[in-house]
XYZ file of C-alpha atoms in Angstrom:
592
model
C 4.978 -11.130 -34.241
C 2.484 -14.159 -35.172
C 0.471 -15.654 -31.686
C -2.252 -18.214 -31.330
C -5.646 -16.733 -29.791
C -6.200 -17.082 -26.434
C -9.188 -18.908 -26.235
C -11.214 -19.689 -23.194
C -12.600 -18.472 -20.685
C -10.065 -17.335 -18.259
C -8.361 -19.959 -16.072
C -9.316 -19.580 -12.177
C -6.931 -17.987 -9.717
C -4.477 -20.692 -8.191
C -6.241 -22.450 -5.127
C -4.434 -22.317 -2.281
C -4.023 -20.056 1.331
C -4.008 -16.684 0.758
C -1.639 -14.779 2.418
C -3.498 -12.198 5.613
C -3.487 -9.072 5.185
C -4.347 -6.138 7.692
C -8.020 -6.163 8.052
C -7.815 -1.666 8.618
C -5.603 0.616 7.652
C -4.911 1.272 10.871
C -3.489 -2.374 11.192
C -1.975 -1.999 7.790
C 0.183 0.767 9.181
C 1.491 -0.825 12.227
C 2.233 -3.469 10.308
C 4.319 -1.454 7.568
C 5.641 0.127 11.134
C 6.869 -3.116 12.137
C 8.480 -4.525 9.213
C 10.368 -1.644 8.804
C 13.763 -2.280 9.185
C 16.747 0.027 11.432
C 19.420 1.254 9.573
C 22.993 0.349 10.851
C 23.668 3.849 12.059
C 20.684 3.388 14.078
C 21.606 -0.034 15.501
C 24.666 1.376 16.296
C 23.870 4.068 17.986
C 21.008 2.022 20.254
C 23.275 -0.610 20.689
C 26.098 2.102 22.334
C 23.146 3.550 23.931
C 22.379 0.440 25.909
C 25.894 -1.156 26.379
C 26.368 2.092 28.180
C 23.151 2.074 30.218
C 23.483 -1.863 31.377
C 27.148 -0.508 32.574
C 25.396 2.274 33.964
C 22.538 0.660 35.796
C 25.570 -2.218 36.942
C 27.785 0.259 38.438
C 24.497 1.818 40.447
C 23.237 -1.188 42.026
C 26.961 -2.418 43.173
C 27.235 1.274 44.278
C 23.782 1.796 46.515
C 24.385 -2.145 48.074
C 27.793 -0.730 49.584
C 26.252 2.545 50.543
C 23.348 0.515 51.665
C 25.547 -1.774 53.891
C 27.564 0.892 55.300
C 24.941 3.149 56.621
C 23.231 0.073 57.908
C 25.981 -1.618 59.654
C 26.616 2.488 60.785
C 22.569 2.073 62.221
C 23.541 -1.239 63.550
C 26.856 -0.135 66.044
C 24.234 2.944 66.811
C 21.583 0.740 67.581
C 24.376 -1.368 70.252
C 25.029 2.327 72.019
C 21.485 2.977 72.389
C 20.843 -0.875 73.656
C 23.244 -0.107 76.559
C 22.258 2.816 77.284
C 18.771 1.151 78.150
C 19.335 -2.561 79.134
C 23.083 -1.043 81.149
C 25.376 -3.345 81.294
C 25.658 -6.989 81.077
C 24.187 -8.757 83.947
C 26.396 -8.855 87.054
C 28.495 -6.473 85.737
C 28.602 -2.319 87.682
C 25.166 -3.561 88.450
C 23.424 -1.238 91.234
C 21.516 -3.310 93.227
C 17.865 -1.690 94.582
C 17.160 -1.232 98.429
C 14.574 -4.274 98.683
C 17.165 -6.143 97.216
C 14.708 -7.092 94.436
C 16.494 -8.678 91.794
C 19.224 -6.530 90.728
C 17.135 -4.269 88.437
C 17.730 -0.313 87.572
C 14.973 1.844 88.736
C 14.885 4.030 86.199
C 12.019 5.042 83.928
C 11.761 3.671 80.593
C 10.630 6.599 79.601
C 13.402 8.586 80.228
C 15.942 6.245 78.983
C 14.842 6.958 75.259
C 14.301 10.523 75.462
C 17.828 10.683 77.261
C 20.883 12.219 76.536
C 22.998 10.884 73.354
C 19.785 9.010 72.406
C 18.403 9.278 68.752
C 15.098 11.385 68.289
C 12.524 8.105 67.712
C 14.205 5.524 69.384
C 12.131 3.053 71.498
C 12.453 0.762 73.774
C 10.020 -2.099 75.485
C 11.045 -4.688 78.588
C 10.491 -7.867 77.687
C 8.885 -10.391 80.605
C 9.876 -13.331 81.742
C 6.841 -15.213 79.953
C 8.309 -13.401 76.865
C 5.360 -11.055 76.867
C 6.134 -6.873 76.593
C 5.927 -4.275 79.147
C 6.405 -1.446 79.981
C 7.422 0.463 76.107
C 7.846 4.235 75.518
C 8.941 5.750 72.339
C 10.997 9.210 72.147
C 9.365 12.105 70.079
C 10.471 15.969 69.613
C 8.354 18.725 70.441
C 7.818 22.162 70.848
C 7.756 24.050 74.365
C 5.377 26.816 75.504
C 8.804 29.261 75.468
C 9.302 27.675 71.192
C 12.090 25.327 73.156
C 12.231 22.134 71.250
C 12.095 18.924 73.881
C 12.844 15.161 73.627
C 9.973 13.592 75.072
C 9.096 9.560 75.592
C 5.259 7.761 75.229
C 3.648 4.411 75.295
C 3.550 2.797 71.819
C 0.281 1.535 70.790
C -0.764 -1.743 70.349
C -0.331 -2.013 67.217
C 3.351 -1.106 67.874
C 3.704 -3.150 70.730
C 2.222 -6.167 68.256
C 4.810 -5.251 65.686
C 8.046 -5.317 68.051
C 6.347 -8.493 69.674
C 7.146 -10.409 66.040
C 10.760 -9.544 66.773
C 12.688 -13.058 67.451
C 14.841 -12.929 71.154
C 17.884 -13.665 69.025
C 20.618 -11.200 69.876
C 20.906 -10.121 66.185
C 19.162 -6.979 64.214
C 16.464 -7.098 62.561
C 14.125 -4.765 60.472
C 10.816 -3.832 61.415
C 7.960 -1.837 59.790
C 6.811 -0.071 62.839
C 2.995 1.285 62.264
C 2.955 5.042 61.787
C 6.929 5.272 62.510
C 8.327 3.713 59.365
C 11.313 1.485 59.198
C 13.094 0.758 62.402
C 16.243 -1.858 63.318
C 15.569 -3.721 66.230
C 17.440 -5.979 68.502
C 16.413 -7.765 71.268
C 19.157 -7.016 74.529
C 19.971 -8.590 77.816
C 21.395 -5.992 80.580
C 21.672 -5.011 83.930
C 18.453 -3.282 83.945
C 16.631 -6.142 82.213
C 15.103 -7.852 78.777
C 14.443 -5.127 76.894
C 13.343 -4.829 72.978
C 15.169 -1.557 71.663
C 14.789 -0.170 68.021
C 16.180 3.540 66.124
C 14.454 4.814 62.740
C 16.395 3.928 59.380
C 15.223 7.378 58.402
C 17.637 8.777 57.334
C 20.006 5.766 56.196
C 17.050 5.739 53.925
C 16.894 8.827 52.536
C 20.458 9.078 51.478
C 20.155 6.017 49.532
C 16.959 7.346 48.071
C 18.793 10.672 47.339
C 22.088 8.253 45.832
C 19.603 6.438 43.271
C 17.668 9.505 42.328
C 20.824 11.082 41.368
C 22.437 7.614 39.044
C 19.386 7.936 38.120
C 19.082 10.983 36.853
C 22.731 11.582 35.661
C 22.383 8.098 34.090
C 19.862 9.420 31.990
C 21.271 12.561 30.672
C 24.415 10.361 30.634
C 22.464 7.683 27.743
C 20.712 11.309 26.403
C 24.241 12.635 26.100
C 25.450 9.783 24.795
C 22.809 9.201 22.041
C 22.917 12.963 21.067
C 27.382 11.996 20.402
C 27.212 8.822 18.936
C 24.758 9.211 16.319
C 27.229 12.141 15.018
C 29.831 9.603 15.420
C 28.482 6.710 13.488
C 26.964 8.896 11.017
C 30.642 10.903 10.659
C 32.382 7.140 10.771
C 29.605 5.727 8.115
C 30.226 8.899 6.165
C 32.589 6.527 3.593
C 29.652 3.690 3.678
C 27.042 5.620 2.352
C 29.654 7.688 -0.837
C 30.268 3.316 -1.322
C 26.570 2.807 -1.126
C 26.134 6.425 -3.678
C 28.350 4.894 -6.175
C 25.958 1.299 -6.355
C 23.129 3.468 -6.248
C 24.453 5.411 -9.856
C 25.591 1.968 -11.450
C 22.167 0.470 -10.686
C 20.282 3.336 -12.628
C 22.043 2.949 -15.641
C 20.858 0.854 -18.982
C 23.020 -1.537 -18.605
C 20.670 -4.150 -20.764
C 21.449 -3.044 -24.073
C 24.106 -0.304 -26.223
C 27.314 0.372 -25.337
C 27.992 1.250 -21.783
C 30.220 3.452 -20.479
C 30.578 2.083 -16.866
C 32.665 5.023 -14.886
C 31.667 4.900 -12.003
C 34.240 4.061 -9.522
C 34.251 4.537 -5.277
C 37.174 7.093 -4.967
C 40.119 5.751 -3.554
C 40.036 7.434 -0.063
C 36.819 4.524 0.736
C 38.660 1.774 -1.329
C 41.291 1.626 0.980
C 41.569 -2.563 1.459
C 43.148 -1.856 5.210
C 39.858 -0.697 6.891
C 36.522 -2.856 7.000
C 34.299 -0.127 4.443
C 37.706 -0.203 2.228
C 37.507 -3.358 1.308
C 33.974 -2.927 0.326
C 34.530 -0.187 -1.859
C 37.840 -2.069 -2.910
C 35.414 -5.130 -3.830
C 32.700 -2.489 -5.750
C 35.295 -1.547 -7.812
C 36.760 -4.832 -8.630
C 33.129 -6.034 -9.548
C 33.150 -2.845 -11.345
C 35.728 -3.384 -13.585
C 34.912 -6.927 -14.404
C 31.358 -5.500 -15.254
C 32.938 -3.297 -17.688
C 34.889 -5.348 -19.433
C 31.629 -8.249 -19.867
C 29.487 -5.077 -21.510
C 32.813 -4.266 -23.324
C 32.624 -7.668 -24.898
C 29.333 -8.066 -25.199
C 28.944 -4.838 -27.156
C 31.861 -5.603 -29.222
C 29.986 -9.181 -29.952
C 26.707 -7.482 -30.764
C 28.221 -5.009 -33.009
C 29.905 -7.769 -34.983
C 26.275 -9.622 -35.208
C 25.211 -6.507 -36.305
C 27.652 -6.001 -38.835
C 27.481 -9.403 -40.324
C 23.522 -9.143 -40.234
C 23.368 -5.888 -41.717
C 26.546 -7.032 -44.831
C 24.390 -9.973 -45.025
C 21.115 -8.858 -45.710
C 22.844 -5.847 -47.864
C 24.178 -8.536 -50.142
C 21.144 -11.144 -50.307
C 19.339 -8.003 -51.300
C 20.949 -8.224 -55.018
C 20.449 -12.314 -55.218
C 17.120 -12.550 -54.271
C 15.796 -10.045 -56.673
C 17.828 -11.886 -59.309
C 15.629 -14.666 -58.608
C 12.877 -12.562 -58.829
C 13.631 -11.784 -62.148
C 14.766 -14.676 -63.958
C 11.535 -16.696 -62.755
C 9.326 -14.206 -63.921
C 11.280 -13.711 -66.822
C 10.929 -17.804 -67.144
C 7.328 -17.631 -66.615
C 6.528 -14.751 -68.726
C 9.005 -16.286 -71.975
C 7.897 -16.924 -74.673
C 8.999 -21.000 -74.359
C 6.555 -23.096 -73.834
C 6.329 -24.029 -70.089
C 4.336 -26.813 -68.411
C 1.678 -26.573 -65.254
C 4.068 -28.043 -62.710
C 7.140 -25.480 -64.492
C 4.434 -22.683 -63.876
C 3.574 -23.850 -60.309
C 7.104 -23.800 -59.197
C 8.004 -20.439 -60.872
C 5.405 -18.815 -58.603
C 6.524 -19.839 -56.067
C 10.152 -19.447 -56.240
C 8.637 -16.204 -56.551
C 6.688 -16.336 -53.684
C 9.464 -17.158 -51.329
C 11.989 -15.254 -52.936
C 9.094 -12.294 -52.095
C 9.193 -13.602 -48.646
C 12.256 -13.805 -48.197
C 13.119 -10.143 -49.654
C 11.144 -9.063 -47.081
C 12.909 -10.627 -44.201
C 15.860 -9.557 -45.302
C 14.651 -5.794 -45.526
C 13.453 -6.248 -42.121
C 16.447 -7.556 -40.412
C 18.217 -4.468 -42.067
C 16.402 -2.409 -41.017
C 16.478 -3.373 -37.774
C 19.944 -3.760 -38.177
C 20.384 -0.127 -39.054
C 18.108 1.104 -36.167
C 20.562 -0.683 -33.398
C 23.565 0.810 -34.440
C 22.194 3.937 -33.525
C 21.232 5.108 -36.942
C 19.329 8.898 -36.585
C 15.948 8.373 -38.165
C 14.254 11.398 -40.676
C 13.046 14.122 -39.357
C 10.450 16.359 -40.017
C 7.066 18.064 -39.164
C 4.404 14.658 -39.285
C 0.637 15.020 -39.206
C -0.537 11.327 -37.274
C -4.137 11.616 -38.468
C -3.337 11.118 -42.737
C -0.916 8.551 -42.034
C -3.277 6.838 -39.932
C -6.439 7.291 -42.171
C -4.197 5.975 -45.282
C -3.022 3.168 -43.344
C -6.876 1.612 -42.605
C -7.331 1.998 -45.992
C -4.760 0.230 -47.173
C -5.908 -2.445 -44.290
C -9.392 -1.926 -45.460
C -8.383 -3.701 -48.667
C -6.020 -6.376 -47.837
C -8.693 -7.653 -45.091
C -12.344 -6.820 -45.877
C -13.780 -9.129 -43.657
C -12.818 -7.199 -40.211
C -14.139 -4.123 -39.480
C -12.692 -0.927 -39.431
C -13.223 2.177 -37.126
C -11.574 5.606 -36.481
C -11.244 8.115 -33.817
C -9.700 11.258 -34.830
C -9.397 14.318 -33.398
C -10.349 17.563 -34.838
C -7.344 19.461 -34.337
C -3.720 18.214 -36.461
C -1.409 15.686 -34.557
C 2.053 16.877 -34.672
C 4.942 15.085 -34.191
C 8.345 15.409 -35.550
C 9.292 11.913 -37.003
C 10.021 10.050 -40.166
C 6.778 9.345 -42.065
C 7.890 6.293 -43.820
C 9.074 4.628 -40.620
C 5.332 5.826 -38.789
C 3.675 4.839 -41.870
C 5.350 1.325 -41.161
C 4.745 1.299 -37.558
C 0.824 1.107 -38.158
C 0.759 -0.964 -41.037
C 2.443 -3.445 -38.831
C -0.036 -3.189 -36.406
C -2.515 -3.428 -38.547
C -1.285 -6.176 -40.262
C -0.750 -8.004 -36.731
C -4.559 -7.072 -35.995
C -6.039 -8.275 -38.762
C -3.748 -11.574 -39.084
C -4.339 -12.771 -35.967
C -7.419 -11.880 -34.607
C -10.678 -14.188 -36.445
C -13.252 -12.428 -39.174
C -15.845 -10.515 -38.205
C -13.306 -8.620 -35.529
C -13.935 -4.965 -34.841
C -10.195 -3.048 -35.244
C -10.238 0.505 -34.407
C -7.407 2.872 -34.526
C -7.599 6.372 -32.860
C -5.216 9.228 -32.179
C -5.501 11.351 -29.296
C -3.821 13.508 -26.801
C -1.924 11.843 -23.739
C -2.996 13.330 -20.739
C -0.119 12.183 -19.238
C 2.443 13.900 -19.936
C 0.298 16.693 -21.997
C 3.262 16.867 -24.218
C 2.603 13.665 -25.724
C 0.183 12.292 -28.348
C -0.894 9.037 -28.215
C -1.600 6.421 -31.347
C -3.781 3.159 -30.653
C -4.796 -0.130 -32.313
C -7.919 -1.759 -30.478
C -9.662 -5.068 -31.219
C -12.046 -7.091 -29.909
C -10.503 -10.245 -30.684
C -9.260 -13.165 -28.374
C -6.393 -11.579 -27.367
C -2.704 -12.463 -26.650
C -2.244 -15.488 -24.165
C -0.973 -14.236 -21.104
C 2.640 -16.038 -20.789
C 3.205 -14.856 -24.837
C 2.883 -11.083 -23.639
C 5.750 -10.124 -21.865
C 7.668 -11.299 -25.393
C 5.135 -9.612 -28.048
C 8.315 -7.361 -28.963
C 11.044 -9.265 -29.158
C 12.386 -10.666 -32.167
C 10.831 -14.005 -34.219
C 8.454 -14.219 -30.766
C 6.088 -16.836 -32.304
C 2.992 -18.112 -30.565
C 2.916 -21.409 -31.711
C 5.521 -24.165 -31.533
C 5.788 -24.810 -34.995
C 6.827 -21.450 -36.244
C 4.033 -21.673 -39.145
C 4.280 -19.316 -41.721
C 1.123 -19.617 -43.243
C -0.111 -16.426 -42.523
C 3.183 -15.013 -43.914
C 4.248 -13.315 -40.621
C 8.039 -13.190 -40.209
C 7.889 -12.069 -36.542
C 9.357 -9.477 -36.943
C 6.707 -7.107 -37.122
C 6.173 -6.305 -33.592
C 9.970 -5.606 -33.096
C 10.347 -3.480 -35.914
C 7.147 -1.257 -34.532
C 9.236 -1.043 -31.229
C 12.764 -0.364 -32.824
C 10.997 2.632 -34.648
C 9.331 3.896 -31.893
C 12.363 4.104 -29.591
C 14.219 5.751 -32.476
C 12.099 8.537 -32.572
C 12.348 8.397 -28.328
C 8.634 7.316 -27.928
C 7.080 4.423 -25.873
C 5.221 1.643 -27.169
C 2.728 -0.359 -24.911
C 0.479 -3.397 -25.060
C -2.663 -4.154 -22.583
C -4.431 -7.500 -23.949
C -7.092 -9.571 -22.431
C -10.026 -11.709 -23.840
C -11.808 -9.345 -26.039
C -9.488 -6.335 -25.915
C -6.294 -5.906 -27.106
C -4.488 -2.609 -27.296
C -0.608 -1.088 -28.944
C 0.069 2.204 -28.165
C 2.916 4.174 -29.482
C 3.428 7.465 -27.529
C 5.434 10.078 -28.881
C 6.366 13.926 -28.178
C 4.070 16.861 -29.721
C 6.116 18.832 -32.123
C 7.438 21.961 -30.611
C 5.896 24.626 -32.899
C 2.720 23.035 -33.463
C 1.500 24.348 -29.951
C -0.848 22.641 -27.592
C -3.912 20.832 -28.956
C -6.275 24.144 -28.003
C -9.420 22.912 -30.353
C -8.818 19.252 -29.857
C -9.541 20.036 -26.103
C -13.183 21.069 -26.305
C -14.999 20.159 -22.878
C -17.219 17.625 -24.016
C -20.421 19.570 -22.109
C -23.593 21.202 -23.140
C -23.141 22.732 -26.343
C -19.800 21.449 -26.962
C -18.581 20.386 -30.747
C -16.839 17.049 -28.739
C -12.932 15.786 -28.962
C -13.582 13.788 -31.707
C -14.061 14.094 -35.196
C -17.100 11.460 -36.468
C -16.411 9.917 -39.234
C -17.952 7.544 -41.160
C -16.666 5.524 -44.286
C -18.992 5.352 -47.155
C -17.057 3.242 -50.442
C -20.181 3.124 -52.300
C -20.631 5.382 -55.497
C -20.803 8.848 -55.066
C -18.465 9.026 -52.165
C -17.248 12.651 -51.875
C -13.509 11.225 -50.357
C -12.856 14.185 -48.445
C -12.855 14.444 -44.408
C -14.621 16.403 -41.999
C -14.214 20.198 -41.537
C -12.565 19.679 -38.185
C -9.221 17.822 -39.819
C -8.164 18.470 -43.013
C -8.665 16.622 -46.238
C -7.443 13.482 -46.781
C -8.663 12.262 -49.643
C -10.260 8.393 -48.285
C -12.716 9.509 -45.695
C -16.248 11.247 -46.317
C -17.196 13.702 -43.684
C -20.081 12.919 -40.802
C -21.842 14.868 -38.171
C -19.898 15.492 -34.863
C -20.888 14.299 -31.305
C -18.896 14.234 -27.537
C -16.917 11.793 -27.262
C -18.469 10.035 -30.459
C -17.013 6.900 -31.488
C -17.290 7.116 -35.553
C -17.444 4.136 -37.282
C -16.767 3.078 -40.818
C -17.140 -0.841 -42.578
C -17.459 -2.212 -45.336
C -20.698 -1.952 -47.504
């Protein structure tokens, strides 16, 4: 992997309006609630219940209006009979003149008229004078006598009641009037043999009947809507069960690793949910057809990838022999007894150099082809600490202009893997840091137990170089990925180093990560701890007072008299001398 330094100051954030966000936690929670969509089941149930509510409201309204009309018609008919008894028959029909012959009026008291037999309790009447004003008036009421007997008698209207009656039009039609202290009345102006009167009866019974009907309708509607909601939720849930099975099939397919390798796409919607005669069946049948097409495409892709891998493996294998021959003949010619000129010697050196570089490329391609084909790597117990020490020692020899640091645990970091391949991973990571950072950069290699999960051990290579460009960072583990447009090979890179790291770590069941900002780039390799090695007992010691700490501090000494061994906190590796220990210290070893 080759890439140019991501030099320069960090780019500023693009200008422009930023999306507004709720300023408080409660505002954010309410915004999330508003954005949460309703499920299909909820929408169907609410739609059905809403439709039932509308139907019930229409039926209740029509029923109430019809009952209101009917009851008030009955009240109006009763009012006509009451008015006839109070005002008498129409003028000139059956009237009895007074003894003095005065005006043809009856001499009955109006109080007796409203409290007479057959008159409903609460009947009121007011005589209308010639000028339109109200004369004598009375209203009936029921009360108990001293003997406990209920009797109906009449009493005069109050001034407020008389004022309310005086507003009634004199058109002979029934009108609804709110009489103060008595409630709603139906009042009518009537002309009879006894004179002109305003007569009214209460609508309390009719209104109570209507109110009772409304209460019954509301109660029955509410109970019906609750029952409809419960039953609708159950019915819709049963009806959507096939759709949920179709969604479950799609979910299982979405969780399959379809991006690489041979994929066994055996998931299908059951035939019972793929009947094209139903809506859900049409969705299931369409999903099955799509899965069939995807399976065919994946099979064709896998076949093509297999042919490419086989071709790369065969070509790489076949190229190894002629490349070895080219290097051998070039070296033999250069070392022969015949005298050759300087130009020829330079050309032979270039032939050997390019043949060596091409041999490395062929070996890398062959390794990747074997790993892609799923060939298992060799497995054995392996301590990562000596491996890291050896790799850093080699990197220091190759890059003396860099500063090299080690951070190692007190206890063995044992994994189950291939020593040669994991060593190649470490060599590639260190070479990557050495090649693509300027002289004087500090490169730190560390081994430590991963806190999440605790059954893993991590190996990191960190440098304080300029970093990786953000646009290149997602592609660093791709093959032949290069940061420079010219694809220059001046640094000797083939663009396969990090791809090999990723392939080898994946073959070991591990994970490789990268995090890069200007001034700090970290490549991490996370592998499973070998089960038989147990947990990192003493390596997890607390860093509190009196503790020996977590890291074994090691300082490189390359001068004469170096003891050539590591600290007592780890097995000897034959490379680095021992030094003091400190909690979470960062031991340094730098070139002399």
